[in-house]
PDB file of C-alpha atoms and ligand atoms in Angstrom:
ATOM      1  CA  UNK A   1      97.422 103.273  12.965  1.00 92.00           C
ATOM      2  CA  UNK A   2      98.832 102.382   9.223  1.00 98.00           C
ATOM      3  CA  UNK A   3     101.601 103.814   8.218  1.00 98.00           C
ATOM      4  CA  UNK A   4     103.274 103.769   4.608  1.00 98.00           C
ATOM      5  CA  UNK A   5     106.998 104.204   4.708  1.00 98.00           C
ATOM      6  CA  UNK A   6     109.202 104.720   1.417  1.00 98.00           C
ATOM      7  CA  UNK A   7     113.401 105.063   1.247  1.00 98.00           C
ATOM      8  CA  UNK A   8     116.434 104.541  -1.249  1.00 97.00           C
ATOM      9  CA  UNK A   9     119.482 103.688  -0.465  1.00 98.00           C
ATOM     10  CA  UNK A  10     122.632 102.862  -2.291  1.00 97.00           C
ATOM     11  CA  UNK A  11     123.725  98.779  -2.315  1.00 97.00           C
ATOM     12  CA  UNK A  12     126.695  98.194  -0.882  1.00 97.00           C
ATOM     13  CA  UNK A  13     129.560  97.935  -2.925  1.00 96.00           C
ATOM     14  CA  UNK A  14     130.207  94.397  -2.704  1.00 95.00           C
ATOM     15  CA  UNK A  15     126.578  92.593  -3.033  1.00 94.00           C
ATOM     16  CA  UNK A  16     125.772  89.225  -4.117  1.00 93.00           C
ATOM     17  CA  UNK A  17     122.595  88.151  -5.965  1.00 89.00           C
ATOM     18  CA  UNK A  18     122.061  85.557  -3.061  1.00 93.00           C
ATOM     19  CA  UNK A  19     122.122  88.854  -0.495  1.00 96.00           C
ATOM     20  CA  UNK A  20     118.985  89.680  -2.192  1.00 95.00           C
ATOM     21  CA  UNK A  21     117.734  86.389  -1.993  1.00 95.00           C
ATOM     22  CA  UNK A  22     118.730  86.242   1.935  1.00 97.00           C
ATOM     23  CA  UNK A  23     117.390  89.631   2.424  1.00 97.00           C
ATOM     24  CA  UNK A  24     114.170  88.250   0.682  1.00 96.00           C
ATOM     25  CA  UNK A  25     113.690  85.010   2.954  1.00 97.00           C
ATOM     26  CA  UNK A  26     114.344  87.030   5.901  1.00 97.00           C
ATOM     27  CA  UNK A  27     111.509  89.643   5.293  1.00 97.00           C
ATOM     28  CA  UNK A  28     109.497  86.658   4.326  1.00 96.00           C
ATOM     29  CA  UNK A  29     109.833  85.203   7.633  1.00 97.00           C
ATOM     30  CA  UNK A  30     109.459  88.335   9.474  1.00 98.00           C
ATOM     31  CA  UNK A  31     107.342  90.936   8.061  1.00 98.00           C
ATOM     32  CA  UNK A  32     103.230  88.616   7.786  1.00 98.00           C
ATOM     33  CA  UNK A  33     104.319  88.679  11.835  1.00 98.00           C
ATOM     34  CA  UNK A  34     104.498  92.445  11.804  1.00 98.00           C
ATOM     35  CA  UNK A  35     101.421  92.482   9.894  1.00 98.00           C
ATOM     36  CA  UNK A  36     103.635  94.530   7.117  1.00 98.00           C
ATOM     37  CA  UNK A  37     103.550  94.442   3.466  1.00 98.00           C
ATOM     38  CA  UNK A  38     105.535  96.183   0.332  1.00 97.00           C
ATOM     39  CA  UNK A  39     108.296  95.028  -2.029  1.00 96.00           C
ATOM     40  CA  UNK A  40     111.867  96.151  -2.859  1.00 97.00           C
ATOM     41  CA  UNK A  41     113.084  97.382  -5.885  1.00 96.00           C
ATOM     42  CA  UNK A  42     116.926  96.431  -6.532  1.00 96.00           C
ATOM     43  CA  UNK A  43     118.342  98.679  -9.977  1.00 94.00           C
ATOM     44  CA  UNK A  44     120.562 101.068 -10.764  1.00 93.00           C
ATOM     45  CA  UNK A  45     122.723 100.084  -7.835  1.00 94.00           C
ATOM     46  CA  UNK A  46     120.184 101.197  -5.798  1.00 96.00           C
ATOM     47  CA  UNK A  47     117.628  99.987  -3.316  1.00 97.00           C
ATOM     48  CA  UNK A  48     113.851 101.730  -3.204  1.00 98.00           C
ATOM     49  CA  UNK A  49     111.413  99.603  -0.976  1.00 98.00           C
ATOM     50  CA  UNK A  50     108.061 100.321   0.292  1.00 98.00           C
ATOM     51  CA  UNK A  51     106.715  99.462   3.783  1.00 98.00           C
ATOM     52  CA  UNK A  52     103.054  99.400   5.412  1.00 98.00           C
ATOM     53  CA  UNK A  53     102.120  98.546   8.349  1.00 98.00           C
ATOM     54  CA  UNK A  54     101.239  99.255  12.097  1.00 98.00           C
ATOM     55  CA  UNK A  55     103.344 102.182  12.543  1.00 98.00           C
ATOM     56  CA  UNK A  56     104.973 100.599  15.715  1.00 98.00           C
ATOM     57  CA  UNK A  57     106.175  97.759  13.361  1.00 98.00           C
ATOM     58  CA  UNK A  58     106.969  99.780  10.704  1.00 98.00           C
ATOM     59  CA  UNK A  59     109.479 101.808  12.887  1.00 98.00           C
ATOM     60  CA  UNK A  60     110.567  99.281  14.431  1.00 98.00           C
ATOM     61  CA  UNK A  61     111.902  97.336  10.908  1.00 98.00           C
ATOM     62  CA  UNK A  62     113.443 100.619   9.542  1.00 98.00           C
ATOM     63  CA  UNK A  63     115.464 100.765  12.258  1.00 98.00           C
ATOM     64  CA  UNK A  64     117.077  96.869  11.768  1.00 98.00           C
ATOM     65  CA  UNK A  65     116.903  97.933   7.705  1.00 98.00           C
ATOM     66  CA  UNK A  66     118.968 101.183   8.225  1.00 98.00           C
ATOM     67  CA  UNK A  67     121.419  99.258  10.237  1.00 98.00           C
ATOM     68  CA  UNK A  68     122.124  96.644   7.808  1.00 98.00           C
ATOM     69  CA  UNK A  69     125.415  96.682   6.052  1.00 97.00           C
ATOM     70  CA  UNK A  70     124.419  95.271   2.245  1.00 98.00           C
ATOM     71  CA  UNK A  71     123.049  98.962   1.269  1.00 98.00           C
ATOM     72  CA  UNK A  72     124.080 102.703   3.100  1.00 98.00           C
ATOM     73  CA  UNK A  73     122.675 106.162   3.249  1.00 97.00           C
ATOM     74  CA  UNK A  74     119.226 105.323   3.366  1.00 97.00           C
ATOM     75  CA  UNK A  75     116.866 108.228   2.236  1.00 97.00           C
ATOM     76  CA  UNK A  76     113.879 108.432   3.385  1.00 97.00           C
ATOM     77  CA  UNK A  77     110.923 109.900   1.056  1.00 95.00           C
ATOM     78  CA  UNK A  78     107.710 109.066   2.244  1.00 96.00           C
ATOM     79  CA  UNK A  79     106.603 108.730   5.730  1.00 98.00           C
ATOM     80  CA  UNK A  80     102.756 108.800   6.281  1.00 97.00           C
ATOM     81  CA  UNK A  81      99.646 108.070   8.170  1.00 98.00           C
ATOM     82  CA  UNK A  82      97.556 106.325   5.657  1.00 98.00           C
ATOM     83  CA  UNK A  83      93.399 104.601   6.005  1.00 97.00           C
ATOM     84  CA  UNK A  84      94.589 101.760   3.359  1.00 96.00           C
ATOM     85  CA  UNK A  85      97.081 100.140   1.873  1.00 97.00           C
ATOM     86  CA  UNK A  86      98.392 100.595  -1.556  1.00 95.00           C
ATOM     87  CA  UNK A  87     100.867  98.115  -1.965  1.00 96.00           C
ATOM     88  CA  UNK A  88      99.276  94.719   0.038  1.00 95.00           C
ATOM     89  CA  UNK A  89     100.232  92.166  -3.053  1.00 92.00           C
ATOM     90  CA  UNK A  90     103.126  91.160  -0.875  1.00 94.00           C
ATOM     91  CA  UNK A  91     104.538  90.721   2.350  1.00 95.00           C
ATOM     92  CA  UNK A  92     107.715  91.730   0.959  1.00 95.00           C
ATOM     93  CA  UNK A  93     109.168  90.809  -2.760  1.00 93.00           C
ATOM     94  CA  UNK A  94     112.332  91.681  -4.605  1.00 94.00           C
ATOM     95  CA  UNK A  95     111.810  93.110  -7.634  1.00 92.00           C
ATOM     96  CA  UNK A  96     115.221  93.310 -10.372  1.00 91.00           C
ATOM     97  CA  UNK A  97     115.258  94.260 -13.852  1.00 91.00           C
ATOM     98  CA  UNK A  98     117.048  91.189 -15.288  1.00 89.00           C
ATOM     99  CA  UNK A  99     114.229  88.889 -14.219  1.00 87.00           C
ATOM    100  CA  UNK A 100     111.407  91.738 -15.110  1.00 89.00           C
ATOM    101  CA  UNK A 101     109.077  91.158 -17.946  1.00 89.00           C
ATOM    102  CA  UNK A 102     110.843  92.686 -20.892  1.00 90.00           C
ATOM    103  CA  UNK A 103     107.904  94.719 -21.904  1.00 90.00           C
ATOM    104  CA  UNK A 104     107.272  96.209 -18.425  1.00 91.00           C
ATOM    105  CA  UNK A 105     111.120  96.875 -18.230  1.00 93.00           C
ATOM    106  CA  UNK A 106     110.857  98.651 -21.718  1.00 93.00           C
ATOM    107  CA  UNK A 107     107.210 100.443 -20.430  1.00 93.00           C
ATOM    108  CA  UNK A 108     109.177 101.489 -16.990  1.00 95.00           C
ATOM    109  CA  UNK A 109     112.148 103.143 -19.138  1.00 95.00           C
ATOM    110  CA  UNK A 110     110.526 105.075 -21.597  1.00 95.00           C
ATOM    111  CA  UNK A 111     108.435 106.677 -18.623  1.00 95.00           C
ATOM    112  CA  UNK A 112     111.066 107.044 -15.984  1.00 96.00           C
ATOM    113  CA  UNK A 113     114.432 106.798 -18.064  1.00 96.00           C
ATOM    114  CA  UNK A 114     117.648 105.174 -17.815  1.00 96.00           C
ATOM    115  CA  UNK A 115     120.421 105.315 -15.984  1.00 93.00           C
ATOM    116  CA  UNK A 116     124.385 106.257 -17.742  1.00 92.00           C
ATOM    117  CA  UNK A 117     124.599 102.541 -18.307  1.00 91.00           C
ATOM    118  CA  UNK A 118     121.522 102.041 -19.890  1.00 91.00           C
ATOM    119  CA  UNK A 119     119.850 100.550 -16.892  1.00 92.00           C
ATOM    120  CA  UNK A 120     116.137 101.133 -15.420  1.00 95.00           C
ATOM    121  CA  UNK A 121     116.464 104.234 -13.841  1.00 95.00           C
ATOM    122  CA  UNK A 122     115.280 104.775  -9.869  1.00 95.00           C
ATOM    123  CA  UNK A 123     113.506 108.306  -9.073  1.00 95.00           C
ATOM    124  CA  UNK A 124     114.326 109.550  -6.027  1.00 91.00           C
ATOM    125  CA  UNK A 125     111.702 112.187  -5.641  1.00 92.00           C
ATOM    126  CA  UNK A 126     108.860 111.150  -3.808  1.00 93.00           C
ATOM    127  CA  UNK A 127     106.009 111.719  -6.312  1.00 95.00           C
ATOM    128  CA  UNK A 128     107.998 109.573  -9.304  1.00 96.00           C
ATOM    129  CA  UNK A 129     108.528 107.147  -6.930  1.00 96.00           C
ATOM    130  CA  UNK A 130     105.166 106.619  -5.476  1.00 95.00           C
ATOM    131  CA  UNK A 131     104.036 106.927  -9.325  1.00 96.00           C
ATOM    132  CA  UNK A 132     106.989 104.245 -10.133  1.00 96.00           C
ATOM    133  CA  UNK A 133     106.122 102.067  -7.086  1.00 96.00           C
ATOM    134  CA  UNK A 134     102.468 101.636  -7.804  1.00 94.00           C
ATOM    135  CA  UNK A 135     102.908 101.050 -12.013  1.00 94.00           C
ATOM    136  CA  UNK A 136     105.652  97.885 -10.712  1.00 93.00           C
ATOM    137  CA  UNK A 137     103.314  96.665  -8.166  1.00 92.00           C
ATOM    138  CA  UNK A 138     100.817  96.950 -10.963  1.00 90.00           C
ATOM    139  CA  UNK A 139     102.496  95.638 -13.618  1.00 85.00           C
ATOM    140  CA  UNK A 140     100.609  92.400 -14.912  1.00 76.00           C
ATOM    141  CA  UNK A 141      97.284  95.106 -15.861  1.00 74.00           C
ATOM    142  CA  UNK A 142     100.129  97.308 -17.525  1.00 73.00           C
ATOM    143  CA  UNK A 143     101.682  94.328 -19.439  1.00 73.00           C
ATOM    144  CA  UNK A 144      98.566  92.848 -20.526  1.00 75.00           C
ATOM    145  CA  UNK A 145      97.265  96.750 -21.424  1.00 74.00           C
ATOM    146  CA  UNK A 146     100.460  96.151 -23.598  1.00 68.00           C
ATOM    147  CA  UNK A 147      99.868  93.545 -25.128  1.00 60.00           C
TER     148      UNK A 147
HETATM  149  C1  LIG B 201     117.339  96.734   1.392  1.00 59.16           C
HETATM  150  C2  LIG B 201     116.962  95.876   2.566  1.00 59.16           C
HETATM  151  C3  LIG B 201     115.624  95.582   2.810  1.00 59.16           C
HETATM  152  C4  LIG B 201     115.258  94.780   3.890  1.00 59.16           C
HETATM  153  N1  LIG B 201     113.935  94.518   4.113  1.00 59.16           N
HETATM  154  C5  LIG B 201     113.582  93.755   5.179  1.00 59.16           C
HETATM  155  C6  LIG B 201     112.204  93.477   5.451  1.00 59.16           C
HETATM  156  O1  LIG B 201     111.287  93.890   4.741  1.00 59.16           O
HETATM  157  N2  LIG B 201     111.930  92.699   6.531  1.00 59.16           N
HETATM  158  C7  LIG B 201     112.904  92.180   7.346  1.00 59.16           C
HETATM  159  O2  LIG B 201     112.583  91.486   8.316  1.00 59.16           O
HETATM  160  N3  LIG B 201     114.205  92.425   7.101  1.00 59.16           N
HETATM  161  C8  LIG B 201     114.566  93.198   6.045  1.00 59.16           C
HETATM  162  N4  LIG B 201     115.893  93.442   5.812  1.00 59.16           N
HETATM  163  C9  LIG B 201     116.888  92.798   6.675  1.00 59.16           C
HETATM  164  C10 LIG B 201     117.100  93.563   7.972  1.00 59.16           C
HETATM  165  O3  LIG B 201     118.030  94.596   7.766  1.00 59.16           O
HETATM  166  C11 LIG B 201     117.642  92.619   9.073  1.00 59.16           C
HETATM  167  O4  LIG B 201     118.777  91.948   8.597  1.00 59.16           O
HETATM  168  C12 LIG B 201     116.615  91.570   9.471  1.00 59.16           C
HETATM  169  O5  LIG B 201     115.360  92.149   9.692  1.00 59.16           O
HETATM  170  C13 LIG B 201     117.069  90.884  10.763  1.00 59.16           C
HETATM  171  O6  LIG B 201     116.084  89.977  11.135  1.00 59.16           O
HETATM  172  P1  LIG B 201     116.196  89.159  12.504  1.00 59.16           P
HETATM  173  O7  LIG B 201     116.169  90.212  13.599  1.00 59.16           O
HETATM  174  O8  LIG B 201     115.010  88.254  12.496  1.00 59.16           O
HETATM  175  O9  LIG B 201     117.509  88.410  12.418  1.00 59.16           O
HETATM  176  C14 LIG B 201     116.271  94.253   4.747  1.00 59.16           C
HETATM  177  C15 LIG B 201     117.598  94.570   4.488  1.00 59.16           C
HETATM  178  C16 LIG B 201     117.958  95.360   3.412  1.00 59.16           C
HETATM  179  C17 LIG B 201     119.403  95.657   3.147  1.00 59.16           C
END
């Protein structure tokens, strides 16, 4: 059975770029084993990451991810039995503003607003996120729409 999981969480206070990057190699490695896909959103000091999978493997991940030091009080917003994937692009990818294209970091704040420090803001309910989730993971058909 597939099964779509969606959190935030807060990064920890002290958090290197190259935790992302270690964070990144790890899933990598791990996740096409798990048969799970999804990507990771890092902004606003926050984490929001999608996950689908077998829901064995799914469960079993969350509980290493909640675990993990380099981000705390993990929220979770979506958990759900699902026929297909929505987000299979990846087996995991980080996803950060500063390395975003600037016209789908522009597109993402004038829909979902900024944070006090002028930063891409994260939703944390679970409809803005899904909606948030799925415009990122589509973003080159949103950028070209652009122009
Ligand atoms: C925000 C965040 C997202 C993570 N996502 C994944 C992931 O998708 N896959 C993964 O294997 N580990 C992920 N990790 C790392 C796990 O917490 C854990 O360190 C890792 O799975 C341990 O792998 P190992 O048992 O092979 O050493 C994530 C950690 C954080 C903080």
């Amino acid at each position: 059975m597939l099964t779509r999981l969606i959190y935030i969480s807060d990064v920890a206070e002290i958090f290197e770029f190259s935790d992302l990057q270690s964070i990144l190699e790890k899933a990598q490695k791990n996740n096409p084993t798990l048969g799970v896909t999804g990507f990771l959103v890092m902004a606003s000091k926050r984490f929001l990451q999608v996950i689908e999978g077998p829901a064995e493997n799914v469960n079993l991940l969350f509980r290493k991810i909640i675990r993990d030091s380099r981000h705390a009080d993990c929220r979770l917003i979506e958990y759900t039995e699902i026929a297909d994937r929505l987000f299979d692009q990846w087996s995991m990818r980080g996803i950060h503003p500063g390395l975003m294209d600037q016209r789908l970091k522009a597109f993402l704040q004038r829909k979902y607003g900024t944070d006090q420090r002028g930063g891409l803001a994260v939703p944390e309910d679970r409809f803005t996120a899904i909606s948030f989730l799925y415009d990122v993971a589509h973003a080159d058909a949103i950028v070209e729409g652009l122009g």
